[in-house]
Short mmCIF file of C-alpha atoms in Angstrom, two decimals:
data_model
loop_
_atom_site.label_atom_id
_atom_site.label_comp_id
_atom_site.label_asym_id
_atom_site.label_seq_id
_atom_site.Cartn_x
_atom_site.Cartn_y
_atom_site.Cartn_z
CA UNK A 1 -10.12 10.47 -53.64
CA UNK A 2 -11.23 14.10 -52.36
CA UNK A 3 -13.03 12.56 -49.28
CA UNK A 4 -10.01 11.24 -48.04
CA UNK A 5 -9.01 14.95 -46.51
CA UNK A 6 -12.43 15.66 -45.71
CA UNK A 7 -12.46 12.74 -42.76
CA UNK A 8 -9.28 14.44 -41.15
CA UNK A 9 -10.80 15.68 -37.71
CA UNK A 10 -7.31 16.77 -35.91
CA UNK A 11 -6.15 19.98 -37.18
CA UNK A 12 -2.39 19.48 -38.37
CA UNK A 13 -0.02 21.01 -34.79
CA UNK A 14 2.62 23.43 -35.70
CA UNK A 15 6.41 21.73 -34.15
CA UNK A 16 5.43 24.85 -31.28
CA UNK A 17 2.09 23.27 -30.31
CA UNK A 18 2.79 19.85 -30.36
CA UNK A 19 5.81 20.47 -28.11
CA UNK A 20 4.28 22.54 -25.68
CA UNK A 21 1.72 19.79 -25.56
CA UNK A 22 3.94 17.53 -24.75
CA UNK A 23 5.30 19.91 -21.87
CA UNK A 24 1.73 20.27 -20.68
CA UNK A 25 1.53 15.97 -20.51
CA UNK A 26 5.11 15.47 -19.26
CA UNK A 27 4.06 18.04 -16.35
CA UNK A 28 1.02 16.44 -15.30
CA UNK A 29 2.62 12.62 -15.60
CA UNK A 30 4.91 14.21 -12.74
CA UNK A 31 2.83 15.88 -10.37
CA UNK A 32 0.75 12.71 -10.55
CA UNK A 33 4.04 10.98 -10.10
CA UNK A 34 4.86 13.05 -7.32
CA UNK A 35 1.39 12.51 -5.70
CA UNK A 36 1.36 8.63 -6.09
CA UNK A 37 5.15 8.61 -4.09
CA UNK A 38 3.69 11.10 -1.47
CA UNK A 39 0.74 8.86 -0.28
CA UNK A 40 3.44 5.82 -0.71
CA UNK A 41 5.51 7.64 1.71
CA UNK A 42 2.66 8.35 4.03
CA UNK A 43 1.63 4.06 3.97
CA UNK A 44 5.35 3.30 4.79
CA UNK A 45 4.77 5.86 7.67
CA UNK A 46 2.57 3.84 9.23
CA UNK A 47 3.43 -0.16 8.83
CA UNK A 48 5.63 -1.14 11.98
CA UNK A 49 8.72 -2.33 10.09
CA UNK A 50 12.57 -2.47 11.58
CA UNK A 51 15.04 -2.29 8.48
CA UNK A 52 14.55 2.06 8.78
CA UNK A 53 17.78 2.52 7.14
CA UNK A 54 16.40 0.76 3.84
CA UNK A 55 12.95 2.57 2.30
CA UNK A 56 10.34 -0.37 1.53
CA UNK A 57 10.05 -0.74 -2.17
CA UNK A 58 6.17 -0.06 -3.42
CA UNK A 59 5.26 -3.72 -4.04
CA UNK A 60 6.84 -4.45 -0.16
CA UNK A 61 4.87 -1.57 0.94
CA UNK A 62 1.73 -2.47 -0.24
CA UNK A 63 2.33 -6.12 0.72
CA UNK A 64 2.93 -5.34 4.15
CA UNK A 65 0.05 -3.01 4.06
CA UNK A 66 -1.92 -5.40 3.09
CA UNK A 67 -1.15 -8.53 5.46
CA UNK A 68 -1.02 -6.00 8.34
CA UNK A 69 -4.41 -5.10 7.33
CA UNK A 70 -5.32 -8.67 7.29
CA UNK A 71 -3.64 -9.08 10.80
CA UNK A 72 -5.50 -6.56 12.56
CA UNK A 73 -8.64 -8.10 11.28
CA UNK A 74 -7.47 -11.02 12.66
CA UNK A 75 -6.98 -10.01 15.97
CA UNK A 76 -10.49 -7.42 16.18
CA UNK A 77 -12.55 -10.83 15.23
CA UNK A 78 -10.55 -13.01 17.82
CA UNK A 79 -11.22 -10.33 20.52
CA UNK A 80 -14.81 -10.32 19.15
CA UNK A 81 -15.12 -14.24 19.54
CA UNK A 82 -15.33 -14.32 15.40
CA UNK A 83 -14.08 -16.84 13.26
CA UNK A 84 -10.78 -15.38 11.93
CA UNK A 85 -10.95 -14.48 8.47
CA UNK A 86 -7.08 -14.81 7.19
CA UNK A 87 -5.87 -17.08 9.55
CA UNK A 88 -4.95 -19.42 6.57
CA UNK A 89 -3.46 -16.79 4.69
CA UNK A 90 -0.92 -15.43 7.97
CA UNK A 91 -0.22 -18.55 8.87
CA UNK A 92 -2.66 -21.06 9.48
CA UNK A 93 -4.24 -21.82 13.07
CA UNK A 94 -5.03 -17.99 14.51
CA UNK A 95 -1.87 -18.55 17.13
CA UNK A 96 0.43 -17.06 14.74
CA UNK A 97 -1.90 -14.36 14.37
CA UNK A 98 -1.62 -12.98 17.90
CA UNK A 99 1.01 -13.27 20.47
CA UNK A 100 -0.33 -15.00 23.17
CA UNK A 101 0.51 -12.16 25.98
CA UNK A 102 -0.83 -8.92 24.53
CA UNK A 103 -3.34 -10.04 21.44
CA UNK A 104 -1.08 -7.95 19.24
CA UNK A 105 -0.53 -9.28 15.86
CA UNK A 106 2.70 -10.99 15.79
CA UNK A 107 5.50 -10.05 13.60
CA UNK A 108 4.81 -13.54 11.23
CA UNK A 109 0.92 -12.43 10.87
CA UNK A 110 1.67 -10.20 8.33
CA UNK A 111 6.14 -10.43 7.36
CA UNK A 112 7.53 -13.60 6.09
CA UNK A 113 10.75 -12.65 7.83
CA UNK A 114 10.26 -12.13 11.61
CA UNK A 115 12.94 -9.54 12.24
CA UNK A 116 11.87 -7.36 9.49
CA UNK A 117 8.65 -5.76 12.03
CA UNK A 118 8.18 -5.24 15.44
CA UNK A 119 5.20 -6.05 16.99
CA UNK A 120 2.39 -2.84 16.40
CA UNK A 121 2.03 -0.31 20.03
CA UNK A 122 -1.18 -0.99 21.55
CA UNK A 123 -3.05 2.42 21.63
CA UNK A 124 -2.98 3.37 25.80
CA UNK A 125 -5.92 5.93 25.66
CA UNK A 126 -9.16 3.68 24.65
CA UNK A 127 -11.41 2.63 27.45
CA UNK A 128 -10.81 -1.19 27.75
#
């Protein structure tokens, strides 16, 4: 009956409001858009990979990410004497992790195809 109306809590939008709502939301979807590519962009920056004339797709970017991640954490607990935490998941034994003459993590540690990544630089200005 009558109480049916009375429960109503959203005022009824006039065609004007609910459009520029929808503005409003469309607007924010793409800046947040915009922001999620930008720090994609800024990863892909950073993983060693050779194929530069072909932008890493998100889930390759993050992959890579990720098993480089897993690499160098390899390689910092080898160095440290450490049992190596992902040596399974790289590729078994902790000699595919590193290469045997710089303790770099090799390109298999962390791509499934070899000449898809270089090995990383080694950073020239610590005290070692």
């Amino acid at each position: 009956g009558a109480g049916a109306s009375s429960r109503r809590r959203k005022p009824v939008l006039s065609a004007k409001e609910r459009n520029l709502r929808r503005l409003e939301s469309n607007e924010r979807e793409r800046m947040r858009m915009h922001s999620l590519n930008d720090a994609f962009q800024s990863l892909r920056e950073v993983i060693p990979h050779v194929k530069k004339e072909r932008r890493l797709s998100k889930i390759e970017t993050l992959t890579l990410a990720k098993n480089y991640v897993m690499a160098l954490t390899n390689v910092i607990c080898e160095m440290r004497g450490e049992v190596l935490p992902y040596a399974a998941a790289l590729g078994g034994d902790g000699d595919s992790v590193t290469s045997h003459s710089s303790g770099q993590p090799s390109p298999a540690s962390f791509a499934s195809d070899q000449s898809s990544m270089p090995t990383p630089p080694l950073d020239n200005n610590e005290n070692s």
